Every structure is written in C-alpha cells, then in structure tokens.
Coordinates of C-alpha atoms in Angstrom, one line a residue:
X1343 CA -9.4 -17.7 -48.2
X1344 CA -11.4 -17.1 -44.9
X1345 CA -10.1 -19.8 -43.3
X1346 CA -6.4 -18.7 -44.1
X1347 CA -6.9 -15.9 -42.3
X1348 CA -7.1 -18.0 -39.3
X1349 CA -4.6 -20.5 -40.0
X1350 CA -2.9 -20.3 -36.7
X1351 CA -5.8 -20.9 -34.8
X1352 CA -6.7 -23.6 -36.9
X1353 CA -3.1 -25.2 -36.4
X1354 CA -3.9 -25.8 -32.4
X1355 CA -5.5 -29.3 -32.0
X1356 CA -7.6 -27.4 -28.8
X1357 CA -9.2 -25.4 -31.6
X1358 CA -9.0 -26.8 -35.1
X1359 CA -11.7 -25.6 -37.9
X1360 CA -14.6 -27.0 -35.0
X1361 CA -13.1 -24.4 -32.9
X1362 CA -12.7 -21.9 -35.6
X1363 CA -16.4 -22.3 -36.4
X1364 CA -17.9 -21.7 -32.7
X1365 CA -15.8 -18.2 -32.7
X1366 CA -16.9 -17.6 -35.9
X1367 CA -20.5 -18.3 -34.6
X1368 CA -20.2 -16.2 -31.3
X1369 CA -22.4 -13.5 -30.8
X1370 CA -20.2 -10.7 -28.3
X1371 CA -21.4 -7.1 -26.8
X1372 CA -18.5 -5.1 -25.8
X1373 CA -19.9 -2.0 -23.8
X1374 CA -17.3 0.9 -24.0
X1375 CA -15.2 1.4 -27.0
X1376 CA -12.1 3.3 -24.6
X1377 CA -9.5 1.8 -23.0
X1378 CA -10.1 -1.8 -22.1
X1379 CA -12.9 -2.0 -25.2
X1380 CA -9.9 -0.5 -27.7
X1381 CA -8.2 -4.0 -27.5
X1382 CA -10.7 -6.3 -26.7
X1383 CA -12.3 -5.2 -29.5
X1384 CA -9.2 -5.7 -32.2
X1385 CA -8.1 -8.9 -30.8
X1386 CA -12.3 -10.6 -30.8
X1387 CA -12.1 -9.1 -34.7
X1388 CA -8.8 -10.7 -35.6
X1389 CA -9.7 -13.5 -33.9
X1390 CA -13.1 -13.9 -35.9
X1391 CA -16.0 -13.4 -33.8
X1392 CA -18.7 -13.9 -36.0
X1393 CA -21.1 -11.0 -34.7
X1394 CA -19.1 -8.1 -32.7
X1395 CA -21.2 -5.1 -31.5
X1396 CA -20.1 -2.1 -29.6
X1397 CA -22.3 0.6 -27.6
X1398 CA -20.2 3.9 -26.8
X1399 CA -22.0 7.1 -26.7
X1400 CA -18.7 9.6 -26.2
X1401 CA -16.5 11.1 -28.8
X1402 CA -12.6 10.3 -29.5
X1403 CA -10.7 12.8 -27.5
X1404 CA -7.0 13.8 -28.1
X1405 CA -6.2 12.5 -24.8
X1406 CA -7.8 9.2 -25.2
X1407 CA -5.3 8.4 -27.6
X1408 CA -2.3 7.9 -25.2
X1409 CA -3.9 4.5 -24.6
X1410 CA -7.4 3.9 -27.1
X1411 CA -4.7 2.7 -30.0
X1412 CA -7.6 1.5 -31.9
X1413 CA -8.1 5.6 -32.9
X1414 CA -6.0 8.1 -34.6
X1415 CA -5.7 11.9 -35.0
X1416 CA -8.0 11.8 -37.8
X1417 CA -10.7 10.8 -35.6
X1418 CA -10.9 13.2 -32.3
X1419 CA -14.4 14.2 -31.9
X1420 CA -16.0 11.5 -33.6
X1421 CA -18.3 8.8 -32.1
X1422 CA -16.1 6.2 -30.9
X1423 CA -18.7 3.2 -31.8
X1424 CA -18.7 4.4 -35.5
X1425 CA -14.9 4.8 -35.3
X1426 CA -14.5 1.5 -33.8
X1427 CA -16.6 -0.1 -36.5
X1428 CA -14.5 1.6 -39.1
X1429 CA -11.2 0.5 -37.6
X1430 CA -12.3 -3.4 -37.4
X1431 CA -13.9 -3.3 -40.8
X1432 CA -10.5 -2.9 -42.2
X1433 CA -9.0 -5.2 -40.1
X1434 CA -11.7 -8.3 -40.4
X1435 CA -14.2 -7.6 -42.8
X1436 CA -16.2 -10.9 -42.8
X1437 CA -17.5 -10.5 -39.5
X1438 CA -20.4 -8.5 -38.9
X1439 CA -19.8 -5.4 -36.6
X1440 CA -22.5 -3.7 -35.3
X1441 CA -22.4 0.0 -33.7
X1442 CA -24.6 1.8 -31.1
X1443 CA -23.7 4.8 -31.0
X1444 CA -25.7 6.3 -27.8
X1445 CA -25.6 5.5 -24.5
X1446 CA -26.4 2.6 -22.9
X1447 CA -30.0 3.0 -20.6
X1448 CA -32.6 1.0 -18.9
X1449 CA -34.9 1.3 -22.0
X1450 CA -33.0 -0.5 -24.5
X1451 CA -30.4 -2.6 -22.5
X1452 CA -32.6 -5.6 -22.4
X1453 CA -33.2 -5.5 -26.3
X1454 CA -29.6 -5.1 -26.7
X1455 CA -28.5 -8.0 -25.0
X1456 CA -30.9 -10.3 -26.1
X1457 CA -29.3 -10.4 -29.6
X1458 CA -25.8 -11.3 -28.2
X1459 CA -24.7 -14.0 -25.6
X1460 CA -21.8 -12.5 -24.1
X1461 CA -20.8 -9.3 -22.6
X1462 CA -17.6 -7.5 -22.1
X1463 CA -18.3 -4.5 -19.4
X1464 CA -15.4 -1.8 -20.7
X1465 CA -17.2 0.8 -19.4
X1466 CA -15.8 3.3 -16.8
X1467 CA -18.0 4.2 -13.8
X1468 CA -20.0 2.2 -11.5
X1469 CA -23.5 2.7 -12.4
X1470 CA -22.7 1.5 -15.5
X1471 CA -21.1 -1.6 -14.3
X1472 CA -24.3 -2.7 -11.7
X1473 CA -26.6 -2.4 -14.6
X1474 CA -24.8 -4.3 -17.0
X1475 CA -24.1 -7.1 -14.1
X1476 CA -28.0 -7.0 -13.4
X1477 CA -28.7 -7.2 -17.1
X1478 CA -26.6 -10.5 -17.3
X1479 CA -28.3 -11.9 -14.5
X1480 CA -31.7 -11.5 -15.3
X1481 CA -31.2 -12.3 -19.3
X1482 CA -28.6 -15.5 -18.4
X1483 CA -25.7 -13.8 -19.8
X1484 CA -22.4 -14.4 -19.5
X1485 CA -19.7 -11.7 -18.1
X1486 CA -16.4 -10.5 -18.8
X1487 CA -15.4 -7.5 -16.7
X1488 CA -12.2 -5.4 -16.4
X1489 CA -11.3 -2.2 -14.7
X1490 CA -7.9 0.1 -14.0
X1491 CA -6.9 2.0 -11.6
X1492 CA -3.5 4.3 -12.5
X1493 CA -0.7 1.4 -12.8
X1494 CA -3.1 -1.5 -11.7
X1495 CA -6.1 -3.2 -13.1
X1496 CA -8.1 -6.6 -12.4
X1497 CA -10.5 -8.7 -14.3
X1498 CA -12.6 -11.7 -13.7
X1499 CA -16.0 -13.3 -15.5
X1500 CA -19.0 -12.9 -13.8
X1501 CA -22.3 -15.4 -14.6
X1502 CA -20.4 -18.1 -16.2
X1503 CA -22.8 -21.4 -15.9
X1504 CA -24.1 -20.2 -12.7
X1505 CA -21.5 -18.7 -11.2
X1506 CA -20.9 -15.3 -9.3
X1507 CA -22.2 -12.1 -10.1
X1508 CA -20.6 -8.6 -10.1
X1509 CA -22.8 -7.6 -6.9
X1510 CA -21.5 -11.4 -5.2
X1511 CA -17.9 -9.6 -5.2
X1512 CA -19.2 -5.5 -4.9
X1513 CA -22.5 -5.3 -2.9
X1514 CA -23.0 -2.3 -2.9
X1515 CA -22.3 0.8 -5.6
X1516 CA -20.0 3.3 -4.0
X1517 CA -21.3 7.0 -3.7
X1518 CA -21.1 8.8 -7.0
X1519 CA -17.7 10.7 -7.7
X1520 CA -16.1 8.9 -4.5
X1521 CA -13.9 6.6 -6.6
X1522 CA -11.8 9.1 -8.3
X1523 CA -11.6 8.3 -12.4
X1524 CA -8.7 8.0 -15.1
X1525 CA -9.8 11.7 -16.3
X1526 CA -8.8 12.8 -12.5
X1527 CA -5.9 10.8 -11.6
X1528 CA -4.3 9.4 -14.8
X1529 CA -3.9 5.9 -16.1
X1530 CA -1.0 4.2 -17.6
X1531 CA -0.7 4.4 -21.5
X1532 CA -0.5 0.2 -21.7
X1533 CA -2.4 -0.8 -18.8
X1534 CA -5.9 -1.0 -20.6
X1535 CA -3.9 -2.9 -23.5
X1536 CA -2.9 -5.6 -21.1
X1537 CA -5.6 -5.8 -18.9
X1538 CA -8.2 -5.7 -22.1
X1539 CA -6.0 -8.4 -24.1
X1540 CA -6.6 -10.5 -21.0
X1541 CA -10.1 -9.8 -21.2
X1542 CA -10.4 -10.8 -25.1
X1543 CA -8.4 -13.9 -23.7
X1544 CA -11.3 -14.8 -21.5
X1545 CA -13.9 -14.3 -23.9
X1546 CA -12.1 -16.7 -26.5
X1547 CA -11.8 -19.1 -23.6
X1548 CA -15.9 -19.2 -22.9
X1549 CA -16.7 -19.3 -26.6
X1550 CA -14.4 -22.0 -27.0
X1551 CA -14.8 -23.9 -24.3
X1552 CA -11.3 -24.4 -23.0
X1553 CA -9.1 -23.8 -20.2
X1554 CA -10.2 -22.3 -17.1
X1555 CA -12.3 -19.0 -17.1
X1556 CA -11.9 -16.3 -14.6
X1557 CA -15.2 -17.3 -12.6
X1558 CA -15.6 -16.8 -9.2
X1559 CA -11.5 -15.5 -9.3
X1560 CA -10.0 -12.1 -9.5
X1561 CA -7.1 -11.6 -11.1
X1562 CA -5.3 -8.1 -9.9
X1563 CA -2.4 -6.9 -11.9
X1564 CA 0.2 -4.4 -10.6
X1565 CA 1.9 -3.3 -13.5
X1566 CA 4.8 -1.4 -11.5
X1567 CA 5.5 -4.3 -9.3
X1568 CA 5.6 -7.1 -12.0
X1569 CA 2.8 -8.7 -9.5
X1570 CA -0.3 -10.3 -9.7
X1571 CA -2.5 -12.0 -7.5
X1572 CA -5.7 -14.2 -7.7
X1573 CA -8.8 -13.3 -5.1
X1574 CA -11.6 -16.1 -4.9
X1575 CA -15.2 -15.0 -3.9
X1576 CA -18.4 -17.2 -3.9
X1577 CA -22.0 -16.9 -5.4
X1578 CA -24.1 -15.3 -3.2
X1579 CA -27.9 -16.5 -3.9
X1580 CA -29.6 -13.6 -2.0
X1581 CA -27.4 -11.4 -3.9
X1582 CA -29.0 -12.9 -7.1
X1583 CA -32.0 -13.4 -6.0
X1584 CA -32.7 -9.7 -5.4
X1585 CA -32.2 -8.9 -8.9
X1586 CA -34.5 -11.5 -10.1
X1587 CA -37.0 -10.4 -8.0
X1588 CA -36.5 -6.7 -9.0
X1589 CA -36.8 -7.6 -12.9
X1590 CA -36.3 -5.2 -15.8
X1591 CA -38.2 -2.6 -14.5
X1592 CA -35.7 -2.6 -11.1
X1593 CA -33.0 -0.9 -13.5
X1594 CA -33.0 3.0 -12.1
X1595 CA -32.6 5.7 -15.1
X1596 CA -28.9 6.3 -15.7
X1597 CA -27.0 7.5 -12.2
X1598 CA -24.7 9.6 -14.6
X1599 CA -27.1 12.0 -15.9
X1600 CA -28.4 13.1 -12.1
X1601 CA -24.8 13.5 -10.9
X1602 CA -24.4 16.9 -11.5
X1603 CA -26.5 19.2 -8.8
X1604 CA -28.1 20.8 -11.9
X1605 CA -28.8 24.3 -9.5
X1606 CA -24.3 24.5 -9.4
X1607 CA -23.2 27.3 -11.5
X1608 CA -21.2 26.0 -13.8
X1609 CA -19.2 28.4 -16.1
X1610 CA -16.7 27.6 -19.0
X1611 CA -13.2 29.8 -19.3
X1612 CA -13.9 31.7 -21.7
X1613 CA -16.8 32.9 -19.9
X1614 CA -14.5 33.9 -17.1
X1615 CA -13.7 37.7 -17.9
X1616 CA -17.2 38.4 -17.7
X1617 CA -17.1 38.2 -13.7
X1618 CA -16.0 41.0 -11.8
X1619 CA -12.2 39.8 -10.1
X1620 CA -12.8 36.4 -9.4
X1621 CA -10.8 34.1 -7.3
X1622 CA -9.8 31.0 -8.3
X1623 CA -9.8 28.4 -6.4
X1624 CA -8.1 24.9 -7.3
X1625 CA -9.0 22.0 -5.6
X1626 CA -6.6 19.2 -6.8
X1627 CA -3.9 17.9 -4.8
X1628 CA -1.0 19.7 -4.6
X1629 CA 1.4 17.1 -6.9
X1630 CA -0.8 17.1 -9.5
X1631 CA 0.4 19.3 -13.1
X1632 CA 0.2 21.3 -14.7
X1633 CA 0.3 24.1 -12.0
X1634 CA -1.9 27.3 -13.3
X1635 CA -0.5 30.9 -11.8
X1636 CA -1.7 33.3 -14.8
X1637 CA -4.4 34.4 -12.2
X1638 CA -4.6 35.0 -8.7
X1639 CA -5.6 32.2 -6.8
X1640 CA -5.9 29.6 -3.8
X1641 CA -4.7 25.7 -3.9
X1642 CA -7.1 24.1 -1.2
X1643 CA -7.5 20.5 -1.9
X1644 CA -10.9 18.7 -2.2
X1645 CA -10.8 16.7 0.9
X1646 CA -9.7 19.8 3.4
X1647 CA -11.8 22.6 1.8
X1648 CA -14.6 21.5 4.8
X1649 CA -12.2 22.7 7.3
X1650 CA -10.4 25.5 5.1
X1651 CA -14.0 27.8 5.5
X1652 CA -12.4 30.2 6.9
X1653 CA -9.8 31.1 4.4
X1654 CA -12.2 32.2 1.7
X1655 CA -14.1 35.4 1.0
X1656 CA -17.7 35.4 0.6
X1657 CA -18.2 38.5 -0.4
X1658 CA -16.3 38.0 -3.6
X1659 CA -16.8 35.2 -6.8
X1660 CA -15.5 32.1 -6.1
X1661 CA -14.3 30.0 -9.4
X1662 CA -13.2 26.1 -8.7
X1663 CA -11.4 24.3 -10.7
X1664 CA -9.6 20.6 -10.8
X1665 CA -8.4 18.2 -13.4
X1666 CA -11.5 17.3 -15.4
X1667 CA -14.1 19.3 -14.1
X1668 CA -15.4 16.7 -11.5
X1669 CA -13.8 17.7 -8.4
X1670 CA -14.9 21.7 -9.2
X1671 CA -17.8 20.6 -9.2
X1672 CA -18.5 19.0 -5.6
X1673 CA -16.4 21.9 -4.0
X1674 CA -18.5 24.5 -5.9
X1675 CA -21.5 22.3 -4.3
X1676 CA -19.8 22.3 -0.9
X1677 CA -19.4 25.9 -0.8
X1678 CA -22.8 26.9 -1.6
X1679 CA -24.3 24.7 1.2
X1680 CA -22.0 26.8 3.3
X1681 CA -23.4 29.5 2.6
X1682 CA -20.8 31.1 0.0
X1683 CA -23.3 32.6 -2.8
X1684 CA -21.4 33.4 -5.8
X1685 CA -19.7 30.2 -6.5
X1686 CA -19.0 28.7 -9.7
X1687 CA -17.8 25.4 -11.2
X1688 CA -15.4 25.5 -14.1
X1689 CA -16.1 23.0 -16.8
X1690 CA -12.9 22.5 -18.0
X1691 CA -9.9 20.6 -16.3
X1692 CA -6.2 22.3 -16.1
X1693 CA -5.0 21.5 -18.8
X1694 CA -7.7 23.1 -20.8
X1695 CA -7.2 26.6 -19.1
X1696 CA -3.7 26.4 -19.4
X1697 CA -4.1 26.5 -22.6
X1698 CA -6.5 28.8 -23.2
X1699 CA -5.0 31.3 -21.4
X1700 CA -1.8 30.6 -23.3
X1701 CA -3.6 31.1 -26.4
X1702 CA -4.9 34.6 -25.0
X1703 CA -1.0 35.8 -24.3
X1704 CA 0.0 38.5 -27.0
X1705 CA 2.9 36.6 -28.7
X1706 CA 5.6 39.7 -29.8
X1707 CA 6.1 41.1 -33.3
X1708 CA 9.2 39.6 -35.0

C-alpha cells in the first residue's frame, strides 16, 4: 500500500524501490513555511521524505495566501509550522513531520540541525540566511537555498561534498532594511511555486544521488522574460575558514529583533485621533497603491526625505507611513535625528489604513 503510493517513482530505473527507500530515509529541515517553503514542503511530502520538519514562527496572513497555496482561509492567524504540519499530514501521513513553531535563534539552531541532514533556507531576510549558511558549515550540512525578488528568483545548493558556501557567493550581509522585502514591493503570486518546486527538485537530487546539483552554480530565473541564466562561483577557503574558527558561539542574537530603534514612536491607526492635527506623511514611491487622501497629507519618498527637510513642519506631529510599516519606520528615525521631535511611525502598511478608515465612514440609512 505504501509503496503504491510511490509507484511512479518506483517505475524510473534512476530510482527504483533502492531509491524509494533513501527518500524515505532522508532526514530534511525546511526553514520558513511561506512562499518558497509552501511548495518545497508539499512536493518533499508527496515525494516521501521519511522525516520532514519545519521551523516558522509567524502566523498565516490573508495576504500570504496569494502565493503560500499550502494555506487556506480557515487558517489566517494561525502558526504556519502547525498549519503546515496539518496540511502534509493529510497529504502523506506515513512520514513523520515535525513542527517548530518559534523562531529560529542561536540557542537552539545547532540542536535543530543536528537531528536532520539537509537544509532548505525559505526564509526571507538576510540575517536569517548567514546564520543558517554558518550553521551548515560548521555542523557539515548540506544546503538548498532560494530567494525572490518581485518577478525573479534564483536558487543554488550551498555545502554539497565540500563545496561553496552562502558567504563564498554573498560576503558580506547587506545593511538591515536596505534590500527592500516582498511585504514592500510585492512578489508574483507563482514565482515562489516555481522557484520552491525547483528547490524540492534539488533536494530529491542530493538525497538520491542523481543528476547534477546546483553547487557552486546559480540559477536566476526571470519569470517575465521567459529567461534564465546560470552564474558559477568558487569555494572560498578563508571564507569558510572564518566560520570554523568563530564556532557556535560566533552566531550573533537574532539581527531582527534589534532592527527596530526601540526609542521611535511607533503608533497604530487607531491610535491616531488621539494626536492633535497630525500630518501624514507617506514615504512610498509615488506608483505604488493604494493611494490614501481621507487625511491631509505629504508623499515624500524614502530616498529624498534627506533633502526634502525643508518642506516639513516641526512644530506640528509628524505620522509616516509606507507599505508594511518598514519604510515608516527609518523616516520616522531620520526625522528625529534631524531634529523634528514629535514624530511617529505607523505600524500598519496602506492597505491597512485604507481600510480602517473605510470602516470609520458613516455608510447612509437605506
């Protein structure tokens, strides 16, 4: 009965039942259950990967759904890991899935990954991505890593049988919030599903030992374009070695968590009326929707606000806003180091005061 379930795999003479068996004796870590983890994560189930664990602290979001297909309605602001486990319970249930639901840190990553030996790195910011790479290194680990950037994405495997390592291609971490993420900019609904079915591709590859895996080459996709390209890089031993060197204890606490100036006042929407005529400053770009005019405001964006002092009060509250929250944030910091005193940072993107404030509007009597 088990083995019908993988009668197709079986069928390929590259695979057969030997082949069957190996998947079925794999041990895989998928960090992230968004995105890229939605379909790495269904296709390593189907495909029978004897132990499958995924680490996700966040909840399921209404907007994730456009493109986490793994999720439904039913499950917006629940923890994804759970959620995920659920999901693939249903769709395999003789694996063993094991959820984390909490976020992945410097004092339980090495325990984590000793009990698997792959990684797939689905998470979404870059402190996140040096620490898993350094974690491989130093515990031997094989790497599978992915990213996406609006219509484009790349992926590649990183310390396959001494091969390359994340920091070999990337050096160095780019400053915090410099990169701008999917929650700013966007991201294209199938994107992750391609770029993460490619990624599950990979890991059947290692575990199996065939073909040709993605080590020491990138693979960019532009999904607009039809195009894709292939980018070869090289170890680099000092690059290696300085992780070694550092050890365990050379992981820094969680970048994440000190991003936010913790002195910025930051203020929810709802918490707005209690300010005495605020102005309302919005710091996207100016193509970017939707467009807010139910108070009085500037549009200033981000990158020209330095030079743009001039044009603001500062004798009068200042409230930024952006997208997601993230840009608000760094003007409201920028301000203040200008010497604007009554600055705050709204917490919620567009969208979400759009709709509150259509949610305030009297609606007529029928």
């Amino acid at each position: 009965m088990i083995m019908e379930r993988y009668d197709r795999h079986i069928r390929l003479p590259e695979i057969g039942t030997t082949g069957q068996q190996k998947l079925g004796e794999a041990k895989v870590l998928v960090i992230g259950a968004g995105g890229l983890g939605c379909p790495v994560l269904q296709y390593l189930a189907a495909a029978g990967i004897g132990t499958l664990g995924i680490i996700d602290f966040d909840t399921v979001a209404l907007s994730n759904l456009q493109r986490q297909v793994l999720f439904s309605t039913a499950d917006v602001g629940k923890n994804k890991a759970i959620c995920a486990q659920k999901r693939l319970a249903d769709l395999n249930p003789d694996i063993e899935i094991q959820a984390y639901p909490y976020r992945l840190e410097p004092s339980n990553i090495k325990s984590l990954f000793e009990d698997y030996d792959l990684i797939v790195d689905g998470s979404d910011n870059f402190e996140t991505r040096y620490w898993v790479n350094d974690a491989c290194v130093l515990s031997n680990t094989p790497l599978v890593h992915g990213a996406i950037y609006k219509f484009e994405g790349q992926l590649t495997v990183f310390n396959h049988k001494n091969g390359p390592s994340y920091r070999c291609l990337f050096p160095d971490s780019p400053k915090t919030g410099s990169v701008p993420s999917c929650n700013e900019i966007g991201v294209l609904g199938v994107l992750p599903g391609i770029i993460g079915s490619l990624m599950a591709n990979e890991v059947l590859k290692i575990c199996l030992e065939l073909g040709n895996p993605l080590s020491g080459t990138l693979l960019h996709m532009d999904t607009l374009g039809n195009q894709s390209q292939k980018i070869n890089f090289k170890r680099n031993p000092a690059a290696i070695e300085k992780v070694l060197q550092a050890g365990w204890e050379g992981l820094q606490p969680h970048a994440l968590q000190a991003s936010c100036d913790t002195s910025l006042n930051q203020i929810g929407i709802s918490e707005v009326d209690q300010l005495e005529g605020p102005l309302f400053l919005d710091v996207r770009e100016s193509h970017e929707q939707p467009k807010i005019e139910v108070f009085e405001g500037m549009d200033i964006p981000l990158g020209k606000l330095e030079n743009s002092l001039d044009q603001l009060p500062k004798n009068r509250d200042i409230v930024c806003f952006c997208q997601a929250g993230i840009r608000a944030q760094k003007a409201a910091a920028l301000l203040q180091s200008k010497g604007f005193q009554e600055v705050y940072a709204l917490k919620e993107g567009a969208p979400e005061i759009l709709t509150y404030y259509k949610s305030q509007t009297p609606k007529g009597h029928c």
